[in-house]
mmCIF file of C-alpha atoms and ligand atoms in Angstrom:
data_model
loop_
_atom_site.group_PDB
_atom_site.id
_atom_site.type_symbol
_atom_site.label_atom_id
_atom_site.label_comp_id
_atom_site.label_asym_id
_atom_site.label_seq_id
_atom_site.Cartn_x
_atom_site.Cartn_y
_atom_site.Cartn_z
ATOM 1 C CA MET J 1 -7.980 -14.114 20.538
ATOM 2 C CA MET J 2 -6.560 -14.767 17.083
ATOM 3 C CA GLU J 3 -9.382 -14.464 14.601
ATOM 4 C CA LYS J 4 -9.141 -15.955 11.138
ATOM 5 C CA THR J 5 -11.198 -15.181 8.062
ATOM 6 C CA ARG J 6 -11.763 -16.868 4.729
ATOM 7 C CA LEU J 7 -10.287 -14.931 1.830
ATOM 8 C CA GLY J 8 -13.250 -15.090 -0.534
ATOM 9 C CA ARG J 9 -13.255 -17.727 -3.229
ATOM 10 C CA THR J 10 -9.607 -18.623 -2.627
ATOM 11 C CA ASN J 11 -10.933 -20.416 0.474
ATOM 12 C CA LEU J 12 -7.640 -19.570 2.164
ATOM 13 C CA LEU J 13 -8.132 -19.257 5.898
ATOM 14 C CA VAL J 14 -6.087 -16.250 6.970
ATOM 15 C CA THR J 15 -5.200 -14.689 10.325
ATOM 16 C CA ARG J 16 -7.033 -11.352 10.292
ATOM 17 C CA LEU J 17 -3.822 -9.413 10.747
ATOM 18 C CA GLY J 18 -1.507 -9.776 7.767
ATOM 19 C CA TRP J 19 1.764 -7.970 7.136
ATOM 20 C CA GLY J 20 2.994 -5.592 4.444
ATOM 21 C CA GLY J 21 6.608 -5.631 3.253
ATOM 22 C CA ILE J 22 7.260 -1.972 2.417
ATOM 23 C CA PRO J 23 8.986 -0.759 5.617
ATOM 24 C CA ILE J 24 11.319 -3.739 5.786
ATOM 25 C CA GLN J 25 13.383 -2.157 2.992
ATOM 26 C CA ARG J 26 14.560 0.548 5.393
ATOM 27 C CA VAL J 27 16.387 -1.617 7.909
ATOM 28 C CA SER J 28 19.404 -3.932 7.674
ATOM 29 C CA GLU J 29 18.925 -7.395 6.225
ATOM 30 C CA GLU J 30 19.515 -8.984 9.616
ATOM 31 C CA GLU J 31 16.901 -6.827 11.351
ATOM 32 C CA GLY J 32 14.388 -7.249 8.541
ATOM 33 C CA VAL J 33 14.667 -11.015 8.490
ATOM 34 C CA ALA J 34 14.344 -11.161 12.301
ATOM 35 C CA VAL J 35 11.127 -9.112 12.179
ATOM 36 C CA ILE J 36 9.553 -11.353 9.526
ATOM 37 C CA ARG J 37 10.476 -14.493 11.456
ATOM 38 C CA ALA J 38 9.073 -13.092 14.702
ATOM 39 C CA LEU J 39 5.801 -12.174 12.984
ATOM 40 C CA VAL J 40 5.400 -15.641 11.516
ATOM 41 C CA GLU J 41 6.144 -17.203 14.901
ATOM 42 C CA MET J 42 3.507 -14.938 16.498
ATOM 43 C CA GLY J 43 0.875 -16.202 14.050
ATOM 44 C CA VAL J 44 0.855 -13.823 11.080
ATOM 45 C CA ASP J 45 0.337 -16.083 8.072
ATOM 46 C CA LEU J 46 -0.097 -13.702 5.148
ATOM 47 C CA LEU J 47 2.970 -11.783 4.027
ATOM 48 C CA ASP J 48 2.486 -9.212 1.291
ATOM 49 C CA THR J 49 5.237 -7.630 -0.755
ATOM 50 C CA ALA J 50 5.949 -6.477 -4.321
ATOM 51 C CA ARG J 51 8.572 -6.665 -7.041
ATOM 52 C CA GLY J 52 8.865 -2.904 -6.633
ATOM 53 C CA TYR J 53 9.847 -3.069 -2.950
ATOM 54 C CA THR J 54 13.563 -3.590 -3.712
ATOM 55 C CA ASN J 55 14.931 -6.225 -1.278
ATOM 56 C CA SER J 56 11.605 -7.076 0.397
ATOM 57 C CA GLU J 57 10.887 -10.335 -1.493
ATOM 58 C CA HIS J 58 14.449 -11.511 -0.935
ATOM 59 C CA ARG J 59 14.249 -10.860 2.797
ATOM 60 C CA ILE J 60 10.985 -12.765 3.040
ATOM 61 C CA GLY J 61 12.686 -15.637 1.229
ATOM 62 C CA LEU J 62 15.542 -15.622 3.746
ATOM 63 C CA ALA J 63 13.162 -15.477 6.712
ATOM 64 C CA LEU J 64 11.123 -18.402 5.446
ATOM 65 C CA GLN J 65 14.173 -20.657 5.213
ATOM 66 C CA LYS J 66 14.129 -21.093 8.963
ATOM 67 C CA THR J 67 10.479 -21.661 9.679
ATOM 68 C CA ASP J 68 8.170 -24.506 8.867
ATOM 69 C CA LYS J 69 5.013 -22.553 9.684
ATOM 70 C CA PRO J 70 2.678 -22.362 6.679
ATOM 71 C CA VAL J 71 2.640 -18.899 5.137
ATOM 72 C CA ILE J 72 0.476 -17.408 2.394
ATOM 73 C CA LEU J 73 2.651 -15.335 0.094
ATOM 74 C CA SER J 74 1.187 -12.370 -1.733
ATOM 75 C CA THR J 75 3.237 -10.249 -4.117
ATOM 76 C CA LYS J 76 2.693 -8.000 -7.118
ATOM 77 C CA SER J 77 4.184 -6.471 -10.210
ATOM 78 C CA ALA J 78 3.512 -3.180 -11.966
ATOM 79 C CA VAL J 79 4.427 -4.591 -15.382
ATOM 80 C CA ARG J 80 1.396 -3.969 -17.584
ATOM 81 C CA THR J 81 2.016 -6.531 -20.357
ATOM 82 C CA GLY J 82 2.379 -10.308 -20.621
ATOM 83 C CA LYS J 83 6.022 -9.757 -19.613
ATOM 84 C CA ILE J 84 4.735 -9.880 -16.054
ATOM 85 C CA TYR J 85 5.260 -13.633 -16.395
ATOM 86 C CA LYS J 86 9.005 -12.959 -16.110
ATOM 87 C CA ASP J 87 8.389 -11.023 -12.892
ATOM 88 C CA VAL J 88 6.541 -14.018 -11.460
ATOM 89 C CA GLN J 89 9.646 -16.116 -12.120
ATOM 90 C CA THR J 90 11.836 -13.497 -10.455
ATOM 91 C CA SER J 91 9.533 -13.349 -7.420
ATOM 92 C CA LEU J 92 9.702 -17.141 -7.079
ATOM 93 C CA LYS J 93 13.480 -16.994 -7.208
ATOM 94 C CA GLU J 94 13.750 -14.128 -4.721
ATOM 95 C CA MET J 95 11.422 -15.779 -2.213
ATOM 96 C CA GLU J 96 12.962 -19.212 -2.855
ATOM 97 C CA VAL J 97 9.612 -20.928 -3.331
ATOM 98 C CA LYS J 98 8.066 -23.039 -6.079
ATOM 99 C CA LYS J 99 4.670 -21.383 -5.909
ATOM 100 C CA ILE J 100 3.145 -18.059 -4.786
ATOM 101 C CA SER J 101 -0.401 -18.018 -3.414
ATOM 102 C CA ILE J 102 -1.555 -14.613 -4.656
ATOM 103 C CA TYR J 103 -0.015 -12.523 -7.433
ATOM 104 C CA HIS J 104 -1.486 -9.062 -7.945
ATOM 105 C CA LEU J 105 -1.495 -6.559 -10.741
ATOM 106 C CA HIS J 106 0.100 -3.686 -8.809
ATOM 107 C CA ALA J 107 -1.329 -0.159 -8.496
ATOM 108 C CA VAL J 108 -3.779 -0.228 -11.384
ATOM 109 C CA ASN J 109 -4.861 3.293 -10.526
ATOM 110 C CA HIS J 110 -6.333 4.508 -13.810
ATOM 111 C CA PHE J 111 -8.822 3.099 -16.279
ATOM 112 C CA GLN J 112 -6.219 3.309 -19.079
ATOM 113 C CA ASP J 113 -4.012 0.993 -17.016
ATOM 114 C CA TYR J 114 -6.942 -1.287 -16.353
ATOM 115 C CA GLU J 115 -7.704 -1.561 -20.064
ATOM 116 C CA LYS J 116 -4.058 -2.260 -20.793
ATOM 117 C CA VAL J 117 -3.655 -5.021 -18.210
ATOM 118 C CA MET J 118 -6.917 -6.666 -19.222
ATOM 119 C CA GLY J 119 -6.410 -6.335 -22.990
ATOM 120 C CA THR J 120 -4.769 -8.673 -25.500
ATOM 121 C CA GLY J 121 -1.142 -9.198 -24.498
ATOM 122 C CA GLY J 122 -1.851 -7.543 -21.146
ATOM 123 C CA ALA J 123 -0.543 -8.493 -17.712
ATOM 124 C CA TYR J 124 -3.685 -10.388 -16.773
ATOM 125 C CA GLN J 125 -2.924 -12.892 -19.529
ATOM 126 C CA GLY J 126 0.637 -13.210 -18.256
ATOM 127 C CA LEU J 127 -0.665 -14.058 -14.785
ATOM 128 C CA LYS J 128 -3.145 -16.543 -16.237
ATOM 129 C CA ARG J 129 -0.272 -18.290 -17.956
ATOM 130 C CA ALA J 130 1.616 -18.403 -14.633
ATOM 131 C CA ARG J 131 -1.486 -19.809 -12.951
ATOM 132 C CA ASP J 132 -2.008 -22.430 -15.666
ATOM 133 C CA GLU J 133 1.584 -23.538 -15.196
ATOM 134 C CA GLY J 134 1.121 -23.816 -11.430
ATOM 135 C CA LEU J 135 3.499 -20.954 -10.527
ATOM 136 C CA ILE J 136 0.765 -19.024 -8.723
ATOM 137 C CA ASP J 137 -2.590 -19.991 -7.261
ATOM 138 C CA TYR J 138 -4.696 -16.819 -7.382
ATOM 139 C CA ILE J 139 -4.770 -13.523 -9.240
ATOM 140 C CA GLY J 140 -5.354 -10.234 -7.460
ATOM 141 C CA ILE J 141 -5.436 -6.523 -8.247
ATOM 142 C CA THR J 142 -4.388 -3.549 -6.127
ATOM 143 C CA SER J 143 -5.478 0.035 -6.695
ATOM 144 C CA HIS J 144 -5.787 3.397 -4.973
ATOM 145 C CA ASN J 145 -8.800 4.136 -7.129
ATOM 146 C CA LEU J 146 -12.084 2.759 -5.831
ATOM 147 C CA ASN J 147 -13.781 3.193 -9.216
ATOM 148 C CA VAL J 148 -11.204 0.904 -10.819
ATOM 149 C CA LEU J 149 -11.622 -1.637 -8.021
ATOM 150 C CA GLU J 150 -15.381 -1.494 -8.371
ATOM 151 C CA LYS J 151 -15.037 -2.281 -12.079
ATOM 152 C CA ALA J 152 -12.543 -5.078 -11.367
ATOM 153 C CA VAL J 153 -14.945 -6.632 -8.868
ATOM 154 C CA GLU J 154 -17.855 -6.351 -11.300
ATOM 155 C CA ASP J 155 -15.835 -7.903 -14.128
ATOM 156 C CA GLY J 156 -15.182 -10.888 -11.871
ATOM 157 C CA TYR J 157 -11.701 -11.901 -13.116
ATOM 158 C CA PHE J 158 -9.962 -11.491 -9.781
ATOM 159 C CA ASP J 159 -9.859 -13.755 -6.745
ATOM 160 C CA VAL J 160 -8.583 -11.020 -4.416
ATOM 161 C CA ILE J 161 -8.576 -7.209 -4.393
ATOM 162 C CA MET J 162 -6.504 -4.817 -2.308
ATOM 163 C CA ALA J 163 -7.809 -1.354 -1.390
ATOM 164 C CA CYS J 164 -6.601 1.560 0.780
ATOM 165 C CA TYR J 165 -8.580 1.581 3.997
ATOM 166 C CA SER J 166 -8.221 3.589 7.186
ATOM 167 C CA PHE J 167 -10.360 5.913 9.278
ATOM 168 C CA LEU J 168 -9.078 8.767 7.100
ATOM 169 C CA GLU J 169 -9.943 6.809 3.951
ATOM 170 C CA PRO J 170 -13.016 4.791 4.880
ATOM 171 C CA ASP J 171 -14.884 4.915 1.530
ATOM 172 C CA ALA J 172 -13.954 1.388 0.407
ATOM 173 C CA ALA J 173 -16.175 0.002 3.176
ATOM 174 C CA LYS J 174 -19.220 1.343 1.373
ATOM 175 C CA LYS J 175 -18.147 1.420 -2.229
ATOM 176 C CA VAL J 176 -16.207 -1.806 -2.721
ATOM 177 C CA PHE J 177 -16.334 -4.253 0.209
ATOM 178 C CA PRO J 178 -20.048 -5.162 0.019
ATOM 179 C CA LEU J 179 -19.785 -5.812 -3.707
ATOM 180 C CA ALA J 180 -16.617 -7.882 -3.308
ATOM 181 C CA LYS J 181 -18.173 -9.893 -0.486
ATOM 182 C CA ALA J 182 -21.287 -10.535 -2.572
ATOM 183 C CA ARG J 183 -19.062 -11.830 -5.385
ATOM 184 C CA ASN J 184 -17.002 -13.926 -2.969
ATOM 185 C CA ILE J 185 -13.779 -12.007 -3.702
ATOM 186 C CA GLY J 186 -11.133 -11.844 -0.987
ATOM 187 C CA ILE J 187 -10.341 -8.402 0.467
ATOM 188 C CA LEU J 188 -6.899 -7.262 1.598
ATOM 189 C CA THR J 189 -6.504 -3.687 2.796
ATOM 190 C CA MET J 190 -3.437 -1.462 2.777
ATOM 191 C CA LYS J 191 -2.420 1.786 4.460
ATOM 192 C CA PRO J 192 -4.201 1.403 7.829
ATOM 193 C CA PHE J 193 -2.084 4.364 9.059
ATOM 194 C CA SER J 194 -2.700 6.335 5.861
ATOM 195 C CA GLY J 195 0.968 6.299 4.957
ATOM 196 C CA GLY J 196 2.134 7.420 8.406
ATOM 197 C CA VAL J 197 -0.336 10.306 8.745
ATOM 198 C CA ILE J 198 -2.092 8.497 11.609
ATOM 199 C CA GLY J 199 0.398 8.391 14.476
ATOM 200 C CA GLU J 200 -1.362 6.099 16.930
ATOM 201 C CA ALA J 201 -1.448 2.400 16.053
ATOM 202 C CA GLY J 202 -4.278 1.489 18.476
ATOM 203 C CA PRO J 203 -7.169 3.504 17.025
ATOM 204 C CA ALA J 204 -5.902 2.957 13.475
ATOM 205 C CA LEU J 205 -5.786 -0.834 13.728
ATOM 206 C CA ARG J 206 -8.899 -1.199 15.866
ATOM 207 C CA PHE J 207 -10.790 0.813 13.263
ATOM 208 C CA VAL J 208 -9.815 -1.409 10.322
ATOM 209 C CA LEU J 209 -10.020 -4.674 12.270
ATOM 210 C CA SER J 210 -13.519 -3.912 13.453
ATOM 211 C CA THR J 211 -14.654 -4.133 9.809
ATOM 212 C CA PRO J 212 -15.479 -7.822 9.362
ATOM 213 C CA GLY J 213 -14.215 -10.030 6.564
ATOM 214 C CA ILE J 214 -11.152 -8.004 5.524
ATOM 215 C CA VAL J 215 -7.452 -8.606 6.149
ATOM 216 C CA PRO J 216 -5.422 -5.438 6.846
ATOM 217 C CA ILE J 217 -1.697 -5.689 6.175
ATOM 218 C CA PRO J 218 0.144 -3.116 8.324
ATOM 219 C CA GLY J 219 3.864 -3.065 7.683
ATOM 220 C CA SER J 220 6.448 -3.087 10.464
ATOM 221 C CA GLU J 221 10.203 -2.829 10.310
ATOM 222 C CA SER J 222 11.042 -3.270 13.998
ATOM 223 C CA LEU J 223 10.269 -5.996 16.501
ATOM 224 C CA GLU J 224 8.764 -3.375 18.761
ATOM 225 C CA LYS J 225 6.254 -2.270 16.117
ATOM 226 C CA ALA J 226 5.475 -5.822 15.054
ATOM 227 C CA ARG J 227 4.717 -6.768 18.673
ATOM 228 C CA GLU J 228 2.654 -3.643 19.269
ATOM 229 C CA ASN J 229 0.452 -4.382 16.232
ATOM 230 C CA TRP J 230 0.106 -8.010 17.236
ATOM 231 C CA GLU J 231 -0.925 -7.088 20.770
ATOM 232 C CA ILE J 232 -3.583 -4.691 19.521
ATOM 233 C CA PHE J 233 -4.889 -7.480 17.316
ATOM 234 C CA THR J 234 -4.934 -10.192 19.951
ATOM 235 C CA ASN J 235 -6.372 -7.946 22.685
ATOM 236 C CA GLY J 236 -9.646 -7.508 20.801
ATOM 237 C CA TYR J 237 -10.501 -4.543 18.702
ATOM 238 C CA SER J 238 -13.698 -2.776 19.552
ATOM 239 C CA LEU J 239 -13.120 0.961 19.335
ATOM 240 C CA THR J 240 -12.843 2.616 22.737
ATOM 241 C CA LYS J 241 -14.315 6.010 23.622
ATOM 242 C CA LYS J 242 -10.793 7.433 23.490
ATOM 243 C CA ASP J 243 -10.273 5.932 20.030
ATOM 244 C CA ARG J 244 -13.433 7.576 18.759
ATOM 245 C CA GLU J 245 -12.339 10.940 20.134
ATOM 246 C CA TYR J 246 -8.897 10.594 18.543
ATOM 247 C CA ILE J 247 -10.449 9.604 15.219
ATOM 248 C CA GLU J 248 -12.783 12.562 15.269
ATOM 249 C CA ILE J 249 -10.009 15.029 16.075
ATOM 250 C CA LEU J 250 -7.673 13.704 13.405
ATOM 251 C CA ARG J 251 -10.422 13.572 10.809
ATOM 252 C CA LYS J 252 -11.194 17.230 11.456
ATOM 253 C CA GLU J 253 -7.540 18.224 11.467
ATOM 254 C CA MET J 254 -6.743 16.363 8.247
ATOM 255 C CA ASN J 255 -9.945 17.101 6.423
ATOM 256 C CA GLN J 256 -8.426 19.794 4.231
ATOM 257 C CA GLN J 257 -4.884 18.506 4.163
ATOM 258 C CA PHE J 258 -5.045 14.811 3.563
ATOM 259 C CA CYS J 259 -4.967 13.672 -0.051
ATOM 260 C CA ARG J 260 -7.160 10.607 -0.616
ATOM 261 C CA ARG J 261 -5.254 9.711 -3.818
ATOM 262 C CA CYS J 262 -8.434 9.605 -5.872
ATOM 263 C CA ASP J 263 -6.957 11.579 -8.809
ATOM 264 C CA TYR J 264 -10.214 13.446 -9.438
ATOM 265 C CA CYS J 265 -8.087 16.602 -9.652
ATOM 266 C CA GLN J 266 -6.415 15.374 -12.850
ATOM 267 C CA PRO J 267 -5.516 16.199 -15.548
ATOM 268 C CA CYS J 268 -3.106 18.866 -14.351
ATOM 269 C CA SER J 269 -2.185 21.305 -17.122
ATOM 270 C CA GLU J 270 1.501 20.938 -16.149
ATOM 271 C CA LYS J 271 1.281 17.136 -15.887
ATOM 272 C CA ILE J 272 2.087 17.201 -12.174
ATOM 273 C CA SER J 273 1.354 13.996 -10.292
ATOM 274 C CA ILE J 274 -0.586 15.833 -7.600
ATOM 275 C CA GLN J 275 -1.347 12.898 -5.307
ATOM 276 C CA HIS J 276 2.342 11.895 -5.167
ATOM 277 C CA ILE J 277 3.499 15.419 -4.365
ATOM 278 C CA LEU J 278 0.875 15.759 -1.638
ATOM 279 C CA GLY J 279 2.067 12.411 -0.276
ATOM 280 C CA LEU J 280 5.723 13.413 -0.572
ATOM 281 C CA LYS J 281 6.460 13.132 3.157
ATOM 282 C CA THR J 282 5.147 9.567 3.186
ATOM 283 C CA ILE J 283 7.452 8.636 0.305
ATOM 284 C CA VAL J 284 10.462 10.203 2.046
ATOM 285 C CA ARG J 285 9.541 8.427 5.286
ATOM 286 C CA ARG J 286 9.214 5.138 3.432
ATOM 287 C CA PHE J 287 12.456 5.246 1.454
ATOM 288 C CA GLY J 288 14.594 7.263 3.876
ATOM 289 C CA PRO J 289 17.800 8.999 2.700
ATOM 290 C CA VAL J 290 17.905 7.054 -0.597
ATOM 291 C CA THR J 291 14.806 8.958 -1.744
ATOM 292 C CA GLN J 292 16.906 11.707 -3.282
ATOM 293 C CA GLU J 293 18.744 9.150 -5.445
ATOM 294 C CA LEU J 294 15.570 7.750 -6.990
ATOM 295 C CA ASP J 295 15.195 8.980 -10.588
ATOM 296 C CA TRP J 296 11.410 8.738 -10.624
ATOM 297 C CA PHE J 297 11.202 10.755 -7.422
ATOM 298 C CA TYR J 298 13.539 13.414 -8.772
ATOM 299 C CA SER J 299 11.386 13.840 -11.908
ATOM 300 C CA LEU J 300 8.243 13.965 -9.780
ATOM 301 C CA VAL J 301 9.601 16.788 -7.628
ATOM 302 C CA GLU J 302 11.089 18.780 -10.496
ATOM 303 C CA LYS J 303 7.809 18.568 -12.428
ATOM 304 C CA ALA J 304 5.933 19.873 -9.393
ATOM 305 C CA ARG J 305 8.090 23.008 -9.407
ATOM 306 C CA ASP J 306 6.293 23.894 -12.669
ATOM 307 C CA CYS J 307 2.957 24.426 -10.908
ATOM 308 C CA SER J 308 1.575 27.599 -12.497
ATOM 309 C CA GLU J 309 -1.082 27.905 -9.778
ATOM 310 C CA CYS J 310 -3.702 27.946 -12.542
ATOM 311 C CA GLY J 311 -6.216 26.604 -10.056
ATOM 312 C CA GLU J 312 -7.875 24.121 -12.439
ATOM 313 C CA CYS J 313 -7.321 21.249 -10.028
ATOM 314 C CA LEU J 314 -9.025 23.172 -7.217
ATOM 315 C CA THR J 315 -12.369 22.956 -8.948
ATOM 316 C CA ARG J 316 -12.111 19.173 -9.222
ATOM 317 C CA CYS J 317 -10.943 18.090 -5.759
ATOM 318 C CA PRO J 318 -14.043 16.869 -3.890
ATOM 319 C CA TYR J 319 -12.266 17.431 -0.548
ATOM 320 C CA GLU J 320 -11.497 21.064 -1.374
ATOM 321 C CA LEU J 321 -7.800 20.670 -0.690
ATOM 322 C CA PRO J 322 -5.800 23.855 -1.334
ATOM 323 C CA ILE J 323 -3.636 21.949 -3.844
ATOM 324 C CA PRO J 324 -1.185 24.623 -5.117
ATOM 325 C CA LYS J 325 -0.554 25.774 -1.532
ATOM 326 C CA LEU J 326 0.052 22.189 -0.376
ATOM 327 C CA ILE J 327 2.404 21.620 -3.312
ATOM 328 C CA ARG J 328 4.405 24.716 -2.327
ATOM 329 C CA GLU J 329 4.562 23.638 1.305
ATOM 330 C CA ASN J 330 5.621 20.103 0.459
ATOM 331 C CA LEU J 331 8.352 21.298 -1.886
ATOM 332 C CA ALA J 332 9.647 23.704 0.763
ATOM 333 C CA TRP J 333 9.668 20.869 3.309
ATOM 334 C CA TYR J 334 11.535 18.625 0.869
ATOM 335 C CA ASP J 335 14.161 21.259 0.070
ATOM 336 C CA GLN J 336 14.791 21.725 3.773
ATOM 337 C CA TRP J 337 15.077 17.976 4.247
ATOM 338 C CA LEU J 338 17.628 17.857 1.416
ATOM 339 C CA GLU J 339 19.602 20.662 3.026
ATOM 340 C CA GLU J 340 19.645 18.919 6.410
ATOM 341 C CA ASN J 341 20.783 15.686 4.802
ATOM 342 C CA LYS J 342 23.604 17.513 3.061
ATOM 343 C CA LYS J 343 24.749 18.990 6.373
ATOM 344 C CA LYS J 344 24.620 15.593 8.082
ATOM 345 C CA ARG J 345 26.716 14.029 5.328
ATOM 346 C CA ALA J 346 29.264 16.847 5.549
ATOM 347 C CA GLN J 347 29.646 16.179 9.273
ATOM 348 C CA LEU J 348 30.457 12.469 8.751
HETATM 349 S S1 SF4 Q 401 -2.696 24.629 -9.915
HETATM 350 FE FE1 SF4 Q 401 -0.766 23.543 -10.285
HETATM 351 S S2 SF4 Q 401 -1.234 21.452 -9.784
HETATM 352 FE FE2 SF4 Q 401 -3.213 22.456 -10.068
HETATM 353 S S3 SF4 Q 401 -3.713 22.076 -12.229
HETATM 354 FE FE3 SF4 Q 401 -2.683 24.039 -12.103
HETATM 355 S S4 SF4 Q 401 -0.516 23.533 -12.510
HETATM 356 FE FE4 SF4 Q 401 -1.558 21.611 -11.966
HETATM 357 S S1 SF4 Q 402 -5.823 16.376 -4.336
HETATM 358 FE FE1 SF4 Q 402 -7.999 15.932 -3.999
HETATM 359 S S2 SF4 Q 402 -8.717 15.165 -5.958
HETATM 360 FE FE2 SF4 Q 402 -6.497 15.121 -6.061
HETATM 361 S S3 SF4 Q 402 -5.964 13.035 -5.476
HETATM 362 FE FE3 SF4 Q 402 -5.911 14.268 -3.619
HETATM 363 S S4 SF4 Q 402 -7.923 14.120 -2.695
HETATM 364 FE FE4 SF4 Q 402 -8.115 13.358 -4.791
#
């Protein structure tokens, strides 16, 4: 079975399992391109990436040179002003196409950002210009913050939204999906494995796929993973008894450890980006050994070392996460990882 769904008012008919282009950055160009081609041959027809995912757009471009299967391209930029228009041109060049189906405003996680992108000279206007000139077809928005997405849906300027959705982060199903469906807005969902916290693909994918009318976009960087996800999808996805048990156990286990990235704990008196530090292992997993060379990551970690343990954030986290303790543990884990990497390099 290969179910398709209509992506809201775009009227695009999409295979219900899309693909996300984050992990592809980690492997060699040859491997990455082979994975994308295999996925498209299997029947995946929506490929999502971003300007911020280094070589991901380029690799998609290379993979598409050798296939004539129709593919819906979805990409995004975190530029907040009209200069995003330039990013659209770069994306077109990288993917070697004349038009991109869906272009999103990337990670609009705070209301200040939302006001900026929607204001005069903001990124939304830049995307409108690109759409008027025929460089893109539809405008989307991605966010980790359901309140921002709710507002975006209510405002009605977007054709597609993208929300985090997994059995550890199921709130979008109640808070945003019904509203988006009522307004005929297409729904893409990211992080079905909650950034690698959920280890088993079966329960994770069956959970998100059993929500009708959404298109999850799990990433995969190996043929093995791509095939595994595809098999789960094509074998039907009602949750089994075992799935439900697994979900329940993991939910309990993660309840007071897993950061839902809602930012309710902010503002931190030391300006620490709490959600990023609590998701530090996911970032390291995603970027691999190059993580330590990323300037933004370095600043993030160094800032977190300033945690005064004032406890202000504790009163604001609705999930009662022991934030300062988790920050300490994550930093200790990172320092050990750095040490191990150093040793490995010395042995080469
Ligand atoms: S305990 Fe640490 S992270 Fe929380 S508000 Fe205080 S300084 Fe920020
Ligand atoms: S620590 Fe709590 S409040 Fe802060 S982002 Fe994570 S889940 Fe939300």
